[in-house]
mmCIF file of C-alpha atoms in Angstrom:
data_model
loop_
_atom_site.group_PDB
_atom_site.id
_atom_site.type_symbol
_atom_site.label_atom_id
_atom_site.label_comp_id
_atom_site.label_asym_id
_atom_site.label_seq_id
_atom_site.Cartn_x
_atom_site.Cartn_y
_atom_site.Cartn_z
ATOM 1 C CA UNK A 1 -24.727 -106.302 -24.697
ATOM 2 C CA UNK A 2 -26.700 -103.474 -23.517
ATOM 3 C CA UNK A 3 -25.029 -100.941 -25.966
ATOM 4 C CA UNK A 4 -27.215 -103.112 -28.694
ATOM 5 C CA UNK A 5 -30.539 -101.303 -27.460
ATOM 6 C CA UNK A 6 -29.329 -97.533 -27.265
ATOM 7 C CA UNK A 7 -31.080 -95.116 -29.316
ATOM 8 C CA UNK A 8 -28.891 -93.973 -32.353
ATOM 9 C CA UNK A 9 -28.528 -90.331 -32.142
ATOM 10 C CA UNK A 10 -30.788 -88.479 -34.061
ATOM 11 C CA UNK A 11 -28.595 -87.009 -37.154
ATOM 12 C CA UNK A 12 -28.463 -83.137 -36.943
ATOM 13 C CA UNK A 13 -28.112 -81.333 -40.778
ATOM 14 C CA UNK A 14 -25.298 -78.718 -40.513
ATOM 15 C CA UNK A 15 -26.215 -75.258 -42.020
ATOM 16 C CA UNK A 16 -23.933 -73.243 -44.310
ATOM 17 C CA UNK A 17 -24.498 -69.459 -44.750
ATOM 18 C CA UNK A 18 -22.536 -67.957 -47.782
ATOM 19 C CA UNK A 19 -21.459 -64.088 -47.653
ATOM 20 C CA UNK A 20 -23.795 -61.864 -48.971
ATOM 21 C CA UNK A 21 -26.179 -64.798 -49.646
ATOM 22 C CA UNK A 22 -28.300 -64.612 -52.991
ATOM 23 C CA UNK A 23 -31.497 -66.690 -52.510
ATOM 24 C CA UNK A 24 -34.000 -67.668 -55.291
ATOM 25 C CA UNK A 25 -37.759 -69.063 -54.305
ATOM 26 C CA UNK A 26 -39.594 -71.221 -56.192
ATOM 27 C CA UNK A 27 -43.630 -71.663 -55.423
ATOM 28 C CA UNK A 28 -45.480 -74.909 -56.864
ATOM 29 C CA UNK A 29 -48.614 -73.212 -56.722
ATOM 30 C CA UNK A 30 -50.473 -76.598 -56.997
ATOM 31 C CA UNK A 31 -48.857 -77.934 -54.346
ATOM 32 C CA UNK A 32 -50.053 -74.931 -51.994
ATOM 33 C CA UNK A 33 -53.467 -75.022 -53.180
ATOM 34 C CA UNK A 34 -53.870 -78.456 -52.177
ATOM 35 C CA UNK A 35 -52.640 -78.072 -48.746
ATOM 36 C CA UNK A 36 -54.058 -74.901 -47.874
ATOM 37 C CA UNK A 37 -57.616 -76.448 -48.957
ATOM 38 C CA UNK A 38 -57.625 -79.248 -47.103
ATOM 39 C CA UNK A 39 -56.852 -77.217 -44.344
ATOM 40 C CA UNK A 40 -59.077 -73.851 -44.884
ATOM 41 C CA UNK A 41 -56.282 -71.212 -45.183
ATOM 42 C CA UNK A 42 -55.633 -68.265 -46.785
ATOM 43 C CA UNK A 43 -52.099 -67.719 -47.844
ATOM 44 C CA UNK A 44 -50.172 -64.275 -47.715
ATOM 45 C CA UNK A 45 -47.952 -64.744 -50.713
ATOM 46 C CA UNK A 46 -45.647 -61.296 -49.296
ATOM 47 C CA UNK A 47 -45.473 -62.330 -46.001
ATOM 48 C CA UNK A 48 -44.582 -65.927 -46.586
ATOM 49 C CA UNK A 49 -41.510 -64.538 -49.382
ATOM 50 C CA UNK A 50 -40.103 -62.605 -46.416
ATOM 51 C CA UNK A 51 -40.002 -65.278 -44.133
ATOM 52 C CA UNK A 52 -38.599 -67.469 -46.021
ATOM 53 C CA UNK A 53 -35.906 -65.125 -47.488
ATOM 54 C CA UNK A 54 -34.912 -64.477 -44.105
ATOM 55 C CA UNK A 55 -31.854 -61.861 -44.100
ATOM 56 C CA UNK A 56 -30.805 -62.749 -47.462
ATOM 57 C CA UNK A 57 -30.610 -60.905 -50.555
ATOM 58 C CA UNK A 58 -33.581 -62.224 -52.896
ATOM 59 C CA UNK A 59 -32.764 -61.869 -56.513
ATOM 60 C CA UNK A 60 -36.471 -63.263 -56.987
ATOM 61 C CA UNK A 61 -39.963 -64.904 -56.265
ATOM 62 C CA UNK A 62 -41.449 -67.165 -58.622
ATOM 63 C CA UNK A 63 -44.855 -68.815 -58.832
ATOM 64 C CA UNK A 64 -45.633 -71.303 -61.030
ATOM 65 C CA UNK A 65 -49.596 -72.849 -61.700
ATOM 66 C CA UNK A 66 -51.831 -74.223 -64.240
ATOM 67 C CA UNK A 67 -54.777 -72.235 -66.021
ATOM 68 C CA UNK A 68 -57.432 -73.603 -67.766
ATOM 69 C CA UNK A 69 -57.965 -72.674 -72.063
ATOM 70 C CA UNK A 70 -60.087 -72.874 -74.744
ATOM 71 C CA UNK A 71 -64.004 -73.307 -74.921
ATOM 72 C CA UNK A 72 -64.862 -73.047 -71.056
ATOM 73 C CA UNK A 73 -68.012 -73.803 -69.412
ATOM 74 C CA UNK A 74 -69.580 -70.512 -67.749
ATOM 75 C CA UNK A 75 -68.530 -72.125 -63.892
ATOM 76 C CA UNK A 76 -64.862 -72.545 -65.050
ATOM 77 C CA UNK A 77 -64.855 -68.685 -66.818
ATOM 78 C CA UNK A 78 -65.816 -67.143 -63.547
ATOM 79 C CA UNK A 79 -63.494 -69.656 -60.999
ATOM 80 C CA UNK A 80 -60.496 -67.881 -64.485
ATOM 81 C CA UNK A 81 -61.403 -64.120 -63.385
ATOM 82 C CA UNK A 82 -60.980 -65.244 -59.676
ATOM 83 C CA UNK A 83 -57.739 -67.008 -60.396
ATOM 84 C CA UNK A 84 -56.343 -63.884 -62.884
ATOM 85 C CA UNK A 85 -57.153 -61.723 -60.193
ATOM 86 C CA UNK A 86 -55.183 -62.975 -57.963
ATOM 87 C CA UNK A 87 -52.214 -63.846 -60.011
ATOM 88 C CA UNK A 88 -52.072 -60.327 -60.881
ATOM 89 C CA UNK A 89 -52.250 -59.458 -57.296
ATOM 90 C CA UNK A 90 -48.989 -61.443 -56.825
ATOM 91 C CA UNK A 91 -47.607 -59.498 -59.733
ATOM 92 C CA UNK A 92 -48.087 -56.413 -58.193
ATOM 93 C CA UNK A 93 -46.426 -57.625 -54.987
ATOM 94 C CA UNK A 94 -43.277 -58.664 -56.623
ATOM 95 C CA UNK A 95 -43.711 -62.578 -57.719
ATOM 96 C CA UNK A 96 -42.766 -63.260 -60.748
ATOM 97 C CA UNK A 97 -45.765 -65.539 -62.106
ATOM 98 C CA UNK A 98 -45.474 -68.439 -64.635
ATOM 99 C CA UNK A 99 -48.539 -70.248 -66.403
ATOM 100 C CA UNK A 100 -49.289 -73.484 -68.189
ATOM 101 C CA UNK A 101 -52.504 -74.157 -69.699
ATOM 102 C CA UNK A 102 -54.060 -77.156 -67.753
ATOM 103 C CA UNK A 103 -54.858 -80.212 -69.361
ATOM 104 C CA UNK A 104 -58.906 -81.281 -70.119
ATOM 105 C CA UNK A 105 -59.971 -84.971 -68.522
ATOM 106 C CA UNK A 106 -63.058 -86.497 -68.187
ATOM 107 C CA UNK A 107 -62.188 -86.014 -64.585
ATOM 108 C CA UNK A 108 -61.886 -82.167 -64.946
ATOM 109 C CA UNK A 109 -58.470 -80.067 -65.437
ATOM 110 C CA UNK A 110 -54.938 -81.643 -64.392
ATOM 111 C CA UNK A 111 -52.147 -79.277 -64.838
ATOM 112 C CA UNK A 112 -49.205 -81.011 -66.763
ATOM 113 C CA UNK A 113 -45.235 -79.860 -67.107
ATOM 114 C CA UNK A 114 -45.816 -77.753 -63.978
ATOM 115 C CA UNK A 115 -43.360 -79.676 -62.545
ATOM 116 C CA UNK A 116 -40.884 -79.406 -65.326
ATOM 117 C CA UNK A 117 -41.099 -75.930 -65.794
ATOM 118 C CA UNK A 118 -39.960 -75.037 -62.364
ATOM 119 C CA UNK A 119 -36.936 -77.763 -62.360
ATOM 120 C CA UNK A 120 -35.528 -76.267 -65.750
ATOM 121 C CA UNK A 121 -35.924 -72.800 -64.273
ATOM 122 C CA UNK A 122 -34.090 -73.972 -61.129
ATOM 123 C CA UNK A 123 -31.561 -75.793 -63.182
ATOM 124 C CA UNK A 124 -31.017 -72.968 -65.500
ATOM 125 C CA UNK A 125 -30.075 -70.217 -63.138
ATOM 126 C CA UNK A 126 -28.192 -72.592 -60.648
ATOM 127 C CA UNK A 127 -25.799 -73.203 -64.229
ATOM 128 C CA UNK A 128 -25.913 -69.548 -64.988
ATOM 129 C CA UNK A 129 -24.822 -69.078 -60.710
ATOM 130 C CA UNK A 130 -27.563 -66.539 -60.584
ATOM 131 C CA UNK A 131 -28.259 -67.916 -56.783
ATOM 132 C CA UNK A 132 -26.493 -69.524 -53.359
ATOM 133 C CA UNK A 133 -29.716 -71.160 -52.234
ATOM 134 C CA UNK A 134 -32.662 -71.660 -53.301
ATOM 135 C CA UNK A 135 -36.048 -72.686 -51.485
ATOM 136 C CA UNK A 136 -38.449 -75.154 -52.993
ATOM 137 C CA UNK A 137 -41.975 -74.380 -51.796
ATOM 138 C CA UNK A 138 -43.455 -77.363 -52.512
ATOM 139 C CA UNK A 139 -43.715 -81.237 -51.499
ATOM 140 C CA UNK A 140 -44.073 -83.000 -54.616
ATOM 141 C CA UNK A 141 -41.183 -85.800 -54.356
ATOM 142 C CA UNK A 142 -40.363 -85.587 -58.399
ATOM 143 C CA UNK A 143 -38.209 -82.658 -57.281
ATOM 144 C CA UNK A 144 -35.663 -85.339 -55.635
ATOM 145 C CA UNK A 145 -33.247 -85.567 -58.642
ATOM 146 C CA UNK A 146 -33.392 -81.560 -59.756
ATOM 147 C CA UNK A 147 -32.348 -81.176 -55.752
ATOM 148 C CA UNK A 148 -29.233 -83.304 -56.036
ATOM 149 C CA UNK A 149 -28.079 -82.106 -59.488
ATOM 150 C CA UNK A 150 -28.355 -78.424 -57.892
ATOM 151 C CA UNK A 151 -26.326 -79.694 -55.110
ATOM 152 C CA UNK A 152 -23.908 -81.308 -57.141
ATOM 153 C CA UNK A 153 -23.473 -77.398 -59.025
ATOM 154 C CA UNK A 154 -22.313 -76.540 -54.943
ATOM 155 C CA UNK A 155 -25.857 -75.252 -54.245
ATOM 156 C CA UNK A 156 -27.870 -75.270 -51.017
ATOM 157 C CA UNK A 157 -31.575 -76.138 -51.261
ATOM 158 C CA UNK A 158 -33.808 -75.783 -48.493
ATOM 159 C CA UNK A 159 -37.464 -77.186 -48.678
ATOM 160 C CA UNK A 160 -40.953 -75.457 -47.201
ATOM 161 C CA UNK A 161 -44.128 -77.388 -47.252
ATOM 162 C CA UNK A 162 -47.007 -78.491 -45.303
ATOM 163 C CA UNK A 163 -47.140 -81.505 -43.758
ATOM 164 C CA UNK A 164 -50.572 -82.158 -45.653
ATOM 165 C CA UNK A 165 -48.259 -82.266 -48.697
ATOM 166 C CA UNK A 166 -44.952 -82.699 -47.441
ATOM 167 C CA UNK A 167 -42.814 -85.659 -49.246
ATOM 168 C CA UNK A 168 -40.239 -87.361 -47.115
ATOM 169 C CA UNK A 169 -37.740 -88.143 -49.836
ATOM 170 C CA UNK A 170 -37.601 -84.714 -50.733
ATOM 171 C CA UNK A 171 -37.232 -83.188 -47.268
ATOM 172 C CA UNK A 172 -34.718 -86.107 -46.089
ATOM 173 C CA UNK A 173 -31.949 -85.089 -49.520
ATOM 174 C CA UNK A 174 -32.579 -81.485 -49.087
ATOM 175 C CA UNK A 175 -29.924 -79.092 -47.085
ATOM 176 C CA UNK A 176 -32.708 -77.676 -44.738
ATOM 177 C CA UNK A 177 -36.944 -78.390 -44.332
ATOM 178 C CA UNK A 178 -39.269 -75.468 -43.039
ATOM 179 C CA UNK A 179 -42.606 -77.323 -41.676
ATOM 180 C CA UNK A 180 -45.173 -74.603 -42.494
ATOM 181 C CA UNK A 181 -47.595 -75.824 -40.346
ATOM 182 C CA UNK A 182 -45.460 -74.473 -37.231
ATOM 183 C CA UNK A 183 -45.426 -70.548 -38.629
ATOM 184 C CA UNK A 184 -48.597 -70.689 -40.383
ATOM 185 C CA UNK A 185 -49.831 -68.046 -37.754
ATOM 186 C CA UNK A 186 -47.718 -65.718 -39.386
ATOM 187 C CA UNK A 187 -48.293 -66.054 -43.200
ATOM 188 C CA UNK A 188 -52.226 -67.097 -43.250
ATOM 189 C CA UNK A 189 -55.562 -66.476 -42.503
ATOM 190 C CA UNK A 190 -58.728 -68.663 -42.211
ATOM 191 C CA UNK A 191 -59.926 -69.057 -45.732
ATOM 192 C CA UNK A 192 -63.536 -69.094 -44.463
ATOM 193 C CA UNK A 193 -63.717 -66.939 -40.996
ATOM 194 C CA UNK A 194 -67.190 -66.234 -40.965
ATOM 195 C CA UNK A 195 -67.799 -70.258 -40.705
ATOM 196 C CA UNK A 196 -65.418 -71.415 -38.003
ATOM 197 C CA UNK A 197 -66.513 -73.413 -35.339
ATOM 198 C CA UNK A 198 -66.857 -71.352 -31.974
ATOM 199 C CA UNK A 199 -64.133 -71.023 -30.016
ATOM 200 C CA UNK A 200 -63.983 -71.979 -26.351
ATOM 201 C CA UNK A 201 -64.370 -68.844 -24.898
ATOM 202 C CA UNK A 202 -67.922 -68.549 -26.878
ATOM 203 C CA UNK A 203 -68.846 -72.184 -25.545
ATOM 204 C CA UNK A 204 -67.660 -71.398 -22.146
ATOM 205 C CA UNK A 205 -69.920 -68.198 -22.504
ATOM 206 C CA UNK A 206 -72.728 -70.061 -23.817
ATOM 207 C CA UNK A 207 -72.268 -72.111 -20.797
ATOM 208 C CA UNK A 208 -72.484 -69.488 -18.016
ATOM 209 C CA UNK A 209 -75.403 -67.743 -19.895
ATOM 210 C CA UNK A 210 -77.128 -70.953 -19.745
ATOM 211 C CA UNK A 211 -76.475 -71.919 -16.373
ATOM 212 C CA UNK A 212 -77.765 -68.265 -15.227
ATOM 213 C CA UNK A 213 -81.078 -68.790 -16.829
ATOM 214 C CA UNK A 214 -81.078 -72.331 -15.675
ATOM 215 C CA UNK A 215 -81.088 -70.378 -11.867
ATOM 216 C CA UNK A 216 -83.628 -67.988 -12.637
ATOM 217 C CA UNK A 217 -86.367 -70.182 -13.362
ATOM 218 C CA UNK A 218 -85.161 -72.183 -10.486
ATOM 219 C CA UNK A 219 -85.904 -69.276 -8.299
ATOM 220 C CA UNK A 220 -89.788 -68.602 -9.829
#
């Protein structure tokens, strides 16, 4: 009767290497923008590839966002520069970068196909066996069926999100899940430094200096 209230054993993925392993990664740029907003970080596009490539042989980077087109209001043209700027910047490091104009709400700009765009690329070169594994940097859970028809083509696919964005469907069918949050010390920087709340050595500072001066006077 008692074996009725054991704990079922937590199920443990098994992870495949292939021989001279060719890895592909794909970056939803959206995705990362969202996460690392809501959580004031800087992302270090280079360092984050090479962690994620690991040992393997990368045949490339690819990252994929939204730009906005057409008659744009003074704001949007300079927030463009900012965001051409640093697209080129990935350029320069390596990443191959892939745009689609976003689409104009009442609401503001909404990318569109994004999403699409990235599955038929990952589709395309899993068919043309251009890649072992490839690594989905992103937590959007529409990815669910272009993971399992890649697996189905005997390719791994391994997941890396934040948990801000992180979808559970997608991490549960994919062949491995990197939580970014636990090795963001190694790919990011505050994306506002010069704002961050003290840290508790200042407070503990502020503390002693305020104590001593509290003593002084005591002594007058």
């Amino acid at each position: 009767m008692l074996g009725i209230f054991r704990k079922k054993k937590k199920e443990t993925k098994i992870v495949y290497r292939y021989p001279n392993e060719k890895v592909v990664i794909f970056i939803d740029g959206g995705n990362m923008f969202h996460a690392t907003n809501a959580l004031k970080l800087k992302i270090n596009y280079k360092k984050l590839v090479e962690i994620l490539r690991k040992d393997r042989w990368l045949l490339r980077a690819y990252f994929y966002t939204g730009i906005p087109s057409g008659d744009l209001p003074k704001e949007v043209r300079e927030q463009l520069k900012k965001q051409m700027g640093f697209l080129k910047e990935l350029q320069n490091i390596g990443i191959k970068v892939k745009t689609m104009p976003l689409k104009k709400t009442p609401e503001g700009y909404i990318e569109k196909g994004i999403d699409i765009l990235i599955a038929t690329d990952m589709i395309s070169l899993a068919f043309k066996n251009a890649y072992d594994t490839v690594v989905l940097v992103s937590g959007d859970s529409d990815f669910v069926p272009v993971v399992e028809k890649i697996q189905e083509l005997g390719k791994r696919v391994e997941n890396a999100s934040f948990k801000k964005t992180s979808s559970y469907e997608l991490r549960r069918v994919c062949d491995e899940f990197i939580l970014l949050d636990n090795i963001k010390h190694r790919f990011t920087t505050p994306l506002y430094p010069e704002t961050e709340k003290e840290t508790n050595k200042d407070l503990f500072a502020k503390f002693i200096n305020g104590i001593k001066k509290f003593l002084t006077r005591s002594k007058k």
